[in-house]
Coordinates of C-alpha atoms in Angstrom, one line a residue:
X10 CA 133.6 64.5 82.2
X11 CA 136.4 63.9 79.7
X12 CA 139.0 61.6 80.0
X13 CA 141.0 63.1 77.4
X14 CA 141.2 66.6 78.9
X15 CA 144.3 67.8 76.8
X16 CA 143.2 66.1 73.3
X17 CA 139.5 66.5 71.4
X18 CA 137.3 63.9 72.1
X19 CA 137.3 60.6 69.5
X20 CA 134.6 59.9 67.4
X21 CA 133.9 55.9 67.9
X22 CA 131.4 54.2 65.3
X23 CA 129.9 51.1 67.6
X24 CA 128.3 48.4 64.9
X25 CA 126.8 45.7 66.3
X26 CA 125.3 42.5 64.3
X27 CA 121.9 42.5 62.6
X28 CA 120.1 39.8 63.8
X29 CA 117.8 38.4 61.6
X30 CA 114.3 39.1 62.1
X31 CA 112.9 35.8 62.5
X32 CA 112.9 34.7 65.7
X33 CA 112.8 35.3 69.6
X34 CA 116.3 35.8 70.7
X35 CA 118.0 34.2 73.3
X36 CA 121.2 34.7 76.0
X37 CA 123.8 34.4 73.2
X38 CA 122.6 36.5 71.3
X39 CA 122.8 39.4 74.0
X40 CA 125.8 38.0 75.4
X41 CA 127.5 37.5 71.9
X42 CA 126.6 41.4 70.5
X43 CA 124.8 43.6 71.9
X44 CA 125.0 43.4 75.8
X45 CA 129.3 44.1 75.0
X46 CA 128.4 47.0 72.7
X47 CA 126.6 48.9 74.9
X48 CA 128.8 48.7 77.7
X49 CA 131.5 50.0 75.6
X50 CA 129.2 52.8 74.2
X51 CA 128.2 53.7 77.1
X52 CA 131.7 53.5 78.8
X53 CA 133.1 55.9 76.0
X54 CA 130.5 58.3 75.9
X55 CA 130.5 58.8 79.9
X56 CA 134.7 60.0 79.3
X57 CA 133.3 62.1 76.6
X58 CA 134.0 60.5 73.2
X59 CA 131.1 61.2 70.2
X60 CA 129.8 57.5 69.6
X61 CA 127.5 56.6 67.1
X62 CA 126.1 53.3 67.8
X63 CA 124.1 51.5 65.0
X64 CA 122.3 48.0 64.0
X65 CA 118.7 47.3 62.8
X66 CA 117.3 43.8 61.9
X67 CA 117.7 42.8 59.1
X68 CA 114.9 41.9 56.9
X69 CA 116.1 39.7 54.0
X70 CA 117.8 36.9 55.5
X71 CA 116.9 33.1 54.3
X72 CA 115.6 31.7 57.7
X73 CA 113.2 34.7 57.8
X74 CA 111.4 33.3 54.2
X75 CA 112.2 29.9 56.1
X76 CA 110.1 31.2 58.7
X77 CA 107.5 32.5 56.5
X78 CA 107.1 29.7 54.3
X79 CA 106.6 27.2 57.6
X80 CA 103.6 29.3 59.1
X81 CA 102.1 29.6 55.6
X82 CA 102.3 33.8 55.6
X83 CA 104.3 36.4 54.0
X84 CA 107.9 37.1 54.7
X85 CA 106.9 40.9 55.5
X86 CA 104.8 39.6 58.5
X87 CA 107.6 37.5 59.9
X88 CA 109.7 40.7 59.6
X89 CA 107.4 43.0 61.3
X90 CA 106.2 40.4 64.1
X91 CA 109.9 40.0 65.2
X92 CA 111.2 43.5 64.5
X93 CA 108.9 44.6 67.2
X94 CA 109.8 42.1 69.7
X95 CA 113.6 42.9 68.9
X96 CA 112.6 46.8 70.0
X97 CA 111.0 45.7 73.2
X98 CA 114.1 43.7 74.2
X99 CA 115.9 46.8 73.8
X100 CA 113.7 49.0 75.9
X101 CA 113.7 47.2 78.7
X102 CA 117.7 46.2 78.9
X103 CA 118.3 49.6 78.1
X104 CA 120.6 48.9 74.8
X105 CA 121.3 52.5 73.5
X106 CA 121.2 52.7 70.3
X107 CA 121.8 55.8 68.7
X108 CA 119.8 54.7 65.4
X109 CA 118.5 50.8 65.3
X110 CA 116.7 50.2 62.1
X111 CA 115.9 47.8 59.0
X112 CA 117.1 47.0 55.8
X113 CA 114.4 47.6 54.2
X114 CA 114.4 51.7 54.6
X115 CA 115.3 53.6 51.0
X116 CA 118.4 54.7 52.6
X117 CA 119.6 51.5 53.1
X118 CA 118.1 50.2 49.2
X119 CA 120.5 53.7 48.2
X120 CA 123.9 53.1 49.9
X121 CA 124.0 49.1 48.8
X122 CA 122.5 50.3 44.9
X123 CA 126.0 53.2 45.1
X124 CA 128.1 50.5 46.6
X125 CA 127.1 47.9 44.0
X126 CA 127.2 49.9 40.8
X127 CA 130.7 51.6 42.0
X128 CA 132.3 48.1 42.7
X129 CA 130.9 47.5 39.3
X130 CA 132.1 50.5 37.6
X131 CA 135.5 49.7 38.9
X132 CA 135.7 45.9 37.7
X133 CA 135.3 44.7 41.3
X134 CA 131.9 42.7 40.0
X135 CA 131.4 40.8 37.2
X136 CA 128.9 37.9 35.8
X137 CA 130.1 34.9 36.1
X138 CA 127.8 31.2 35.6
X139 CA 127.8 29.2 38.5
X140 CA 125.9 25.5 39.8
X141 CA 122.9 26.5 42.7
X142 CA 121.3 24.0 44.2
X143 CA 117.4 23.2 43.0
X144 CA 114.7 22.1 44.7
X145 CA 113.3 19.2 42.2
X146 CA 110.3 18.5 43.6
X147 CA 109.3 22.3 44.2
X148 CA 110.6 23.3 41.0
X149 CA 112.8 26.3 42.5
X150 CA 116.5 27.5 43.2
X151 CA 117.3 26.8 47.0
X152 CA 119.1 30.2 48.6
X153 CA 122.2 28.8 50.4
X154 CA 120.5 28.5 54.0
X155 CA 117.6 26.1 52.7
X156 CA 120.3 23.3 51.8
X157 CA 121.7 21.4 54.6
X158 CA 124.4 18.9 55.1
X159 CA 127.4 16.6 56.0
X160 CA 130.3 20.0 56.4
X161 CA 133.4 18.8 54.3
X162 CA 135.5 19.8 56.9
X163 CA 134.6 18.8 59.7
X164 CA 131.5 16.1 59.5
X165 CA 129.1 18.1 61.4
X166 CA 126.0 16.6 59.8
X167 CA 123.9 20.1 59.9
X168 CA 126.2 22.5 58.0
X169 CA 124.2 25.3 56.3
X170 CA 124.8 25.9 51.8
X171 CA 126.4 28.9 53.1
X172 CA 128.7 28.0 56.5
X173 CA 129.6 25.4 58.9
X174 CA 128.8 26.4 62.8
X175 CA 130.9 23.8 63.6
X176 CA 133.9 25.0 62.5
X177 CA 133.0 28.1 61.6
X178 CA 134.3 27.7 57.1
X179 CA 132.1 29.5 54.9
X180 CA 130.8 27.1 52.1
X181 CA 129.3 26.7 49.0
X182 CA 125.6 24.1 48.9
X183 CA 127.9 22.0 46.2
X184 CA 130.9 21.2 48.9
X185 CA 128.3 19.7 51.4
X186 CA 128.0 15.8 51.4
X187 CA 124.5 14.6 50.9
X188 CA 122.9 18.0 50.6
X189 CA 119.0 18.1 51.0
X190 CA 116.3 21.0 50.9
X191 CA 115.0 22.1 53.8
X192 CA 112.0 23.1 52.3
X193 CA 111.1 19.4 51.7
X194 CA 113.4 16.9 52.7
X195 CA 114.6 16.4 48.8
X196 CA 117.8 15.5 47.5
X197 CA 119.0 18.7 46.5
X198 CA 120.5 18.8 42.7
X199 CA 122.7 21.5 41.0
X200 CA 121.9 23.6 37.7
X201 CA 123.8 26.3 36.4
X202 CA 122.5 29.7 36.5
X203 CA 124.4 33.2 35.9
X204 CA 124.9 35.5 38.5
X205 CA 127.1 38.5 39.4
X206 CA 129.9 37.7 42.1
X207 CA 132.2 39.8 43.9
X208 CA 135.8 39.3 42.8
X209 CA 137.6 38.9 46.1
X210 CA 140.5 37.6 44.3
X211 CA 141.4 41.1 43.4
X212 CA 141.8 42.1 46.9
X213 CA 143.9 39.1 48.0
X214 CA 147.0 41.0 48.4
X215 CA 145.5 44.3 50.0
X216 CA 143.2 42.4 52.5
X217 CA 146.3 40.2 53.6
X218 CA 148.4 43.5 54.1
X219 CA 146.0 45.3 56.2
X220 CA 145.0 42.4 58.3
X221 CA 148.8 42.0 58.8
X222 CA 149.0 45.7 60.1
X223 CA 146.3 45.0 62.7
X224 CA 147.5 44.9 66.6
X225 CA 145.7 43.9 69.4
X226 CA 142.7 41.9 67.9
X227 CA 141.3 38.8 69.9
X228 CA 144.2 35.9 68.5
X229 CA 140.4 33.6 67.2
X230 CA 139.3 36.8 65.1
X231 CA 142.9 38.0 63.5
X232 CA 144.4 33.9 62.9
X233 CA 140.7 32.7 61.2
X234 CA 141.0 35.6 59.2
X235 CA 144.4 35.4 58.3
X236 CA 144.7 31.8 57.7
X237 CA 141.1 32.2 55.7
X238 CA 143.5 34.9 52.9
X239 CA 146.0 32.5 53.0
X240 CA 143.9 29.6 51.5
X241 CA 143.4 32.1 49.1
X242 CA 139.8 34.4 48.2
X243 CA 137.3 32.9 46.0
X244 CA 135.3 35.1 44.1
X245 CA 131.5 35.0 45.7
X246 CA 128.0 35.2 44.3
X247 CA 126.6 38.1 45.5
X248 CA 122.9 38.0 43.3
X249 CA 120.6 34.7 44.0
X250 CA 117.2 33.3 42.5
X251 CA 115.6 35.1 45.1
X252 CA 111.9 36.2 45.3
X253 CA 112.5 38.2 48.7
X254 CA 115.5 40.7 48.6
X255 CA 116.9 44.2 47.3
X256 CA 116.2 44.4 43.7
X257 CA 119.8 44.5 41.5
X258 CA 120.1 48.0 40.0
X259 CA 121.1 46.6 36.7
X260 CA 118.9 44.6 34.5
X261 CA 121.3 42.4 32.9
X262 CA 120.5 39.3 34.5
X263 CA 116.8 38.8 33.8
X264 CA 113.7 38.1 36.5
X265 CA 113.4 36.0 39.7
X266 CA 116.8 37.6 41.0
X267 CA 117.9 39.9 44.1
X268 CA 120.7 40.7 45.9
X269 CA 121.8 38.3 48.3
X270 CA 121.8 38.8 51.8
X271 CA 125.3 38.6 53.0
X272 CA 126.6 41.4 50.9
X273 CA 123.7 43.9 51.4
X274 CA 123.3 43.6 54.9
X275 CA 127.1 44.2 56.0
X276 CA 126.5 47.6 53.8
X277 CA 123.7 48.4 56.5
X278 CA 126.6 50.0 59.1
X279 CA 127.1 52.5 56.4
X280 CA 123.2 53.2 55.6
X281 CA 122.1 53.3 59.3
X282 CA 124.4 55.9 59.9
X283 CA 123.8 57.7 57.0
X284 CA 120.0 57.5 58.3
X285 CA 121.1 58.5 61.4
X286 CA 122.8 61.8 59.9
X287 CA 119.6 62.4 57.6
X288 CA 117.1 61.8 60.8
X289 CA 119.3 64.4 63.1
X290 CA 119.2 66.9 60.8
X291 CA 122.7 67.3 59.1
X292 CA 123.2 64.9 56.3
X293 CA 126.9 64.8 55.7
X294 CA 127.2 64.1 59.8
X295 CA 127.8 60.4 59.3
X296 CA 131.5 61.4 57.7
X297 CA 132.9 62.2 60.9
X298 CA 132.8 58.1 61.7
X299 CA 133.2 56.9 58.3
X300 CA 135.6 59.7 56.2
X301 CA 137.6 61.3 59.2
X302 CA 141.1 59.1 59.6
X303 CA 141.2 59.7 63.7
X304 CA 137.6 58.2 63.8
X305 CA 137.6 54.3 65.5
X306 CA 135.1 51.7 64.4
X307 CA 134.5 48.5 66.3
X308 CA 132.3 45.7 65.0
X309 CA 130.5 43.6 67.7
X310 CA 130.0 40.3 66.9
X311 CA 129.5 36.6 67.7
X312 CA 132.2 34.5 66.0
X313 CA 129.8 33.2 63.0
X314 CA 130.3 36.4 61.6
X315 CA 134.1 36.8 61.8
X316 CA 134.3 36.6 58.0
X317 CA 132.1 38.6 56.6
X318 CA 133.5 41.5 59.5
X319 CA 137.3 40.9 59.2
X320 CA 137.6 39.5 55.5
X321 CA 134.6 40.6 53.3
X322 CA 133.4 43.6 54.3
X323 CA 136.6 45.4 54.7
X324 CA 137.4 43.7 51.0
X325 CA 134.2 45.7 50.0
X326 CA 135.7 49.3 51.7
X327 CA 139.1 48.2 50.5
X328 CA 136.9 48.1 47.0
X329 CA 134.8 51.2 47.4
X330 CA 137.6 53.2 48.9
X331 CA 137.5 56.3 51.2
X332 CA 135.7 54.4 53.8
X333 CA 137.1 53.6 57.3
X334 CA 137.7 50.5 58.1
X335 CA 137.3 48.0 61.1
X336 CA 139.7 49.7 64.0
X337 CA 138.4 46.0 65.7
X338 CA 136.4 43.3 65.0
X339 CA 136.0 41.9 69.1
X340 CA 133.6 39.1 68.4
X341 CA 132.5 36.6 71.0
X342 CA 132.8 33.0 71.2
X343 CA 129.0 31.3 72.3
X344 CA 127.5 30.9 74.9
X345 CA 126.7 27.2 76.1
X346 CA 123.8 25.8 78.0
X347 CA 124.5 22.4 79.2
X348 CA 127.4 22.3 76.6
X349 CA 125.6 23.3 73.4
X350 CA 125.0 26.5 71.6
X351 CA 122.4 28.4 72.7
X352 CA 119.6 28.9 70.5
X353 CA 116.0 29.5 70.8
X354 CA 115.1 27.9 67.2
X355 CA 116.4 24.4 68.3
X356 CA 115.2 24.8 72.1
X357 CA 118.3 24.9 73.5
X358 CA 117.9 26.9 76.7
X359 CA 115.3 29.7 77.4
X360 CA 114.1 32.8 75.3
X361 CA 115.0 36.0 76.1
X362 CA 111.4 36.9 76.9
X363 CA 111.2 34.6 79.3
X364 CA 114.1 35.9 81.5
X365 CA 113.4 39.5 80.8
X366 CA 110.0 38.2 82.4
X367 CA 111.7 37.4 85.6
X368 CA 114.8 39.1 86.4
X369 CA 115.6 43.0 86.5
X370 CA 117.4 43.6 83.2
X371 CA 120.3 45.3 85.0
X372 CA 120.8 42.1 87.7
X373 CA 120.6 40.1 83.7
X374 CA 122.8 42.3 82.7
X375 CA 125.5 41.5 85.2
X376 CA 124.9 37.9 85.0
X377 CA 125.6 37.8 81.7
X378 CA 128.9 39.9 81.4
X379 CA 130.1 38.5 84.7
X380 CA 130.4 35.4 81.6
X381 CA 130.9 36.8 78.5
X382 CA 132.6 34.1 75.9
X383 CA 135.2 36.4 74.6
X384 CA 137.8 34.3 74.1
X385 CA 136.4 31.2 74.4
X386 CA 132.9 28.8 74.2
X387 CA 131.1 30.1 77.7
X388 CA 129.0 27.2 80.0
X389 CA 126.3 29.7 81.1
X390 CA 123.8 27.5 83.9
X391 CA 121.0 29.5 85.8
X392 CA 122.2 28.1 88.8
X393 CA 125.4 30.3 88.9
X394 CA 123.6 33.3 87.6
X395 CA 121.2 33.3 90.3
X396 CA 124.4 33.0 92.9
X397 CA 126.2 35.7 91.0
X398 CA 122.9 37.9 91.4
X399 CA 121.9 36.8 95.2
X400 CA 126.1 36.9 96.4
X401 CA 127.7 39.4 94.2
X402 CA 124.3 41.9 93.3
X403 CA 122.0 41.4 96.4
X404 CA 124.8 40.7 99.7
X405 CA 128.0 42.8 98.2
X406 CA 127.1 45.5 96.0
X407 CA 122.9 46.3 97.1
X408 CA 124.3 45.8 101.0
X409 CA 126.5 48.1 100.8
X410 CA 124.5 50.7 99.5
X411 CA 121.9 49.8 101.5
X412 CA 123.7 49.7 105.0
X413 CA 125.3 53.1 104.2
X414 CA 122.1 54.7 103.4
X415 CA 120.8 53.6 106.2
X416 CA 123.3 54.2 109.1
X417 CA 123.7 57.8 107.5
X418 CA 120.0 58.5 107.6
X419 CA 119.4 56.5 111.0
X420 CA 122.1 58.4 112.9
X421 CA 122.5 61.9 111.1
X422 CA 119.9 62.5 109.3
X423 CA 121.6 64.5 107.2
X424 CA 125.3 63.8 105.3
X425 CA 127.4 64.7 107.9
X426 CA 129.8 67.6 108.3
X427 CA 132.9 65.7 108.3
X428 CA 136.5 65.6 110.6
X429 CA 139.5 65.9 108.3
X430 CA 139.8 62.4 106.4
X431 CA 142.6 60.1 108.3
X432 CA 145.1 57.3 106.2
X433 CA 142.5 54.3 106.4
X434 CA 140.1 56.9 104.8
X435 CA 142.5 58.7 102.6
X436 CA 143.8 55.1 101.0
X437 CA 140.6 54.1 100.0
X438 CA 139.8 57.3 98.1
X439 CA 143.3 57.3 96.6
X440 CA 142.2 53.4 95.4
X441 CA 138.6 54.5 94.3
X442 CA 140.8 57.3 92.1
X443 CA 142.9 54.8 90.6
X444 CA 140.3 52.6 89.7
X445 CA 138.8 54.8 86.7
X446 CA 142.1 54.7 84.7
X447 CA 142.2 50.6 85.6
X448 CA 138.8 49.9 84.7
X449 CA 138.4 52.1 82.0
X450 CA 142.0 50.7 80.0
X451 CA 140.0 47.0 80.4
X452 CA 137.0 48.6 78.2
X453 CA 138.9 49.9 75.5
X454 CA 140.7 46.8 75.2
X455 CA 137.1 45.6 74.8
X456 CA 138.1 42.7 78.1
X457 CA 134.8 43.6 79.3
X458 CA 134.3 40.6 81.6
X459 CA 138.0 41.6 83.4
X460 CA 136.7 45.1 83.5
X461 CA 133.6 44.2 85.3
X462 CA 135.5 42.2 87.6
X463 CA 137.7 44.9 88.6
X464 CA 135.3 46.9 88.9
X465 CA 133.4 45.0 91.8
X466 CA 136.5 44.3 93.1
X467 CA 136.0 47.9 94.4
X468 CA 132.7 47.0 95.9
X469 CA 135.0 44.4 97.8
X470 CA 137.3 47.3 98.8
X471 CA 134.7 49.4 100.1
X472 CA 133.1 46.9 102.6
X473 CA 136.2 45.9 103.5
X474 CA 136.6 49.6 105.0
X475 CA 133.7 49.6 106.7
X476 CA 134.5 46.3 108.4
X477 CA 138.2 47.6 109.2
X478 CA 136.6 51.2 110.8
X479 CA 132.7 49.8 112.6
X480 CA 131.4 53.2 112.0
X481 CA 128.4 51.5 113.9
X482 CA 131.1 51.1 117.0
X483 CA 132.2 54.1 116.8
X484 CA 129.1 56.3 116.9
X485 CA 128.9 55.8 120.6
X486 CA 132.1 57.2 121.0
X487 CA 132.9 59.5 118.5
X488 CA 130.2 60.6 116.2
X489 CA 132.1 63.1 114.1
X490 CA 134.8 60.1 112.9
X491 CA 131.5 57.8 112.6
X492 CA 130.4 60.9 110.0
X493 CA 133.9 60.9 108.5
X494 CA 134.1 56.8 108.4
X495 CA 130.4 57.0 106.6
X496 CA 131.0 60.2 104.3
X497 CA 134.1 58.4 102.7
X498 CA 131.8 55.6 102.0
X499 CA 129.1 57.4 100.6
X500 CA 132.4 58.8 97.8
X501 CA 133.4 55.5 97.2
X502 CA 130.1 54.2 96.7
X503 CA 129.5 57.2 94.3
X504 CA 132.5 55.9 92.5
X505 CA 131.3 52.6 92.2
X506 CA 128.3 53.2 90.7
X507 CA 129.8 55.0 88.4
X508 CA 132.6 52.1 87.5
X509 CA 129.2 49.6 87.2
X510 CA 127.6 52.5 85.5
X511 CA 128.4 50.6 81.5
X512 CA 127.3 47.3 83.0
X513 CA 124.1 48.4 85.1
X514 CA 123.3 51.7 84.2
X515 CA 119.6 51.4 85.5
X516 CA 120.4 51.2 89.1
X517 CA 123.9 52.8 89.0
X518 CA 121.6 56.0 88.0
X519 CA 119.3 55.2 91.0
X520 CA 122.2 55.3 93.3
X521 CA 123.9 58.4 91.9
X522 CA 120.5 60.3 91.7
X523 CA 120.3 59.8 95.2
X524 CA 123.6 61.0 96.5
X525 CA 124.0 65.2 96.4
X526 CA 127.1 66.0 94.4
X527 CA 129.0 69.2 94.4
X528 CA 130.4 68.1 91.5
X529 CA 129.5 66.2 88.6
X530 CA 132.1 63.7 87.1
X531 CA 130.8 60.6 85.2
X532 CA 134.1 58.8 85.2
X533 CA 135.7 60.3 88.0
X534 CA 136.1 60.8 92.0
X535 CA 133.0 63.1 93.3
X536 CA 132.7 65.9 96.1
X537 CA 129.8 65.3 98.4
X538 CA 128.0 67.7 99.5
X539 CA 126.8 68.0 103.5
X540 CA 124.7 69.1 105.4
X541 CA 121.5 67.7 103.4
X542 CA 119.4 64.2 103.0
X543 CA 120.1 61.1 101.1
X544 CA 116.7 59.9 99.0
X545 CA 115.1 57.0 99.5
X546 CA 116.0 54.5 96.9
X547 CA 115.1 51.1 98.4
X548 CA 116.2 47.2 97.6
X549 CA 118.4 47.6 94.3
X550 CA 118.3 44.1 93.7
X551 CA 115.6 41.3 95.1
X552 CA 117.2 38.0 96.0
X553 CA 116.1 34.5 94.3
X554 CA 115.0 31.7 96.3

């Protein structure tokens, strides 16, 4: 089962965005974060690595009181409406998570209080005054995301207070040109108010050194963050005039003021698998991902969040110390439908729900990794995901299967007991072999979309085989070669399913349930066993009209 036979296994820590829980979610989202993680979670622990794969939603970001405040209820509804919905998505595309949770647990309120009050202790945060923008005609501080405007940068005319996803620069409500609240339209104006802020500037030189050390990173995620050092850290506010937040575990700056958003939630990697360690039993289990040097930690994204993954939260382990940081940071570029970002908020293409409603997860699945944007903006139409799933899912890969099972059960019965295997067969096995070192290298680079590629490449391979050898021709002849032809089919189908395993695991299961193994490799060539029936597993896949 182990790749690694002649080393221990590695621990991999798989973090994948919170999404905010305010909202159905939509393609991008799945494409941009948590479709990727899985596959690679599930890739690594088939060859035998311990992953730990965490995320939760979290609970205290601005659009939910956004939310809230424009259906006239309380932010703890929103939370609880969408958190659910977010666990049902789950479920049924079989994301497998080894603890999703919230922000809102006491472990979570713990680990940011300890991370908070250590930076603190060591000079890391201080209290510094600082202009917010205010809501005149409401009478009340605007958090960053309830000011929009012109960007500074680059025009786009809906920047939020707190970043640009136009060009992606992280901002403060002041920079933006003719800010407004979103609350009520007003002309947003500025007041001073004293907050505590994390001093980034202290970390300048260490961040720039370690980011300099780091090979292999997608060239958008390792140049942003570079060139966003270079332009030199500004300290950040990391309290705000919040009512809806994680209270600040020092009472220095008086009422009506919580911890802001973008520095708790990053902390929530640490605290869900601290939660994970406390739910399983063993408390200090979470050390062998976040204390233990060997362990790897990879941080699945979409590309809004490059800076708070590759710039300040590793400024806040570089801070903390003792703390692993990010092995990788592979965030994904969007997902475009009809050339804008997707996004279920401004309409922009369908919800999740809505496709989950009409497509087997594991065909949606494929559709959406046979695109994923990793290193650039992905056009993503229905049209072409409907031909990937009636050419590629339905004729190629469900065919195969289909015809195999089929002929074998049709003519034999039974697997056949086989002739000795002759070059044509012999090749193709020796291919199939190969295939779990190629594939498998693609994953771990995280070039999942290549890997999946490859990896129905193989599907081409084997019907390719059968067309060369007609083991329907040459039954009448020769039924032991027709068993031989057929029985080195079912291996390489074995194989396959375990290659598309990451991607589909739903129906790679059905077809590897089905097929009697004498052994048992999950990433790896299989033994068939003879002599006894195939099960039933019908249409993998049903075709679109």
């Amino acid at each position: 089962k182990n790749r690694y036979p002649y080393c221990m296994s590695k621990n991999i820590l798989v973090a994948v965005a919170w999404p905010y829980a305010s909202g159905s979610r939509h393609l991008g989202h799945i494409g941009g974060a948590y479709l990727p993680a899985d596959i690679f979670a599930r890739y690594h622990r088939v060859v035998g690595n311990n992953v730990l794969m965490v995320s939760g939603s979290d609970v205290h970001g601005t659009p939910i009181t956004v939310r809230a405040d424009a259906e006239g209820v309380e932010p703890i509804d929103i939370v609880n409406k969408y958190h659910n919905e977010f666990l049902g998505y789950w479920e049924k595309l079989g994301i497998s998570w080894d603890n999703y949770t919230t922000t809102m647990t006491d472990t979570h309120i713990e680990v940011v209080h300890d991370i908070f009050n250590k930076l603190l202790e060591k000079g890391f945060i201080d209290k510094q005054k600082s202009l917010q923008a205010y809501d005149p005609g409401e009478n009340k501080f605007l958090p960053d995301r309830y000011v929009e405007g012109t960007c500074p940068y680059c025009s786009y005319s809906e920047a939020r207070g707190d970043q640009c996803d136009s060009c992606s620069k992280t901002l403060d409500p002041e920079e933006l040109i003719n800010p407004i609240s979103k609350i009520s339209g007003n002309k947003a104006e500025f007041k001073e108010t004293e907050h505590f802020f994390l001093k980034l500037s202290l970390l300048e030189d260490q961040l720039a050194s370690w980011l300099d050390e780091k090979e292999g990173w997608r060239p958008h995620v390792i140049n942003w963050a570079k060139s966003f050092v270079k332009d030199g850290l500004q300290d950040r506010a990391i309290t705000r005039d919040l009512d809806w937040g994680i209270e600040i575990p020092v009472d220095d700056l008086g009422s009506g003021k919580k911890i802001y958003v973008w520095f708790e939630a990053v902390i929530g990697y640490l605290s869900a698998s601290k939660e994970w360690a406390k739910n399983n039993g063993n408390e200090k289990e979470w050390t062998e991902w976040w204390n233990n040097e060997s362990a790897e930690t990879y941080y699945f994204i979409g590309k809004d969040n490059v800076p708070f993954h590759a710039v300040i939260w590793p400024s806040i382990l570089l801070a903390y110390e003792g703390l692993n940081l990010p092995t990788n940071v592979p965030a994904n570029q969007y997902i475009l439908v009809k050339g804008e970002k997707a996004s279920a908020s401004r309409g922009v293409g369908k919800t999740l729900q809505e496709y989950l409603d009409e497509w087997n997860p594991d065909a949606l699945r494929y559709a959406l990794a046979s695109a994923l944007p990793e290193q650039s903006d992905t056009e993503i139409s229905e049209d072409e995901m409907i031909r990937r799933n009636n050419e590629e899912l339905v004729a190629a890969w469900g065919n195969l299967v289909q015809r195999v099972f089929t002929q074998i059960q049709n003519n034999f019965s039974k697997i056949s007991e086989i002739d000795e295997a002759n070059d044509v067969d012999k090749k193709l096995l020796k291919e199939m072999s190969e295939s779990y070192d190629i594939v498998g290298q693609l994953i771990e680079k995280v070039e999942l979309k290549t890997s999946l590629q490859e990896s129905m490449r193989y599907v081409s391979k084997v019907n390719g085989y059968l067309n060369e050898t007609e083991p329907w021709k040459v039954i009448k002849e020769d039924e032991k070669r027709a068993g031989r032809i057929l029985y080195t089919a079912l291996e390489a189908i074995d194989s396959c399913a375990n290659l598309l395993y990451p991607f589909m695991p739903s129906t790679s299961d059905l077809v590897r349930s089905a097929i009697p193994r004498e052994t048992e490799n999950l990433w790896g060539l299989n033994k068939i066993k003879t002599g006894v029936e195939l099960k039933e597993i019908g249409l993998l896949f049903n075709k679109f009209d």
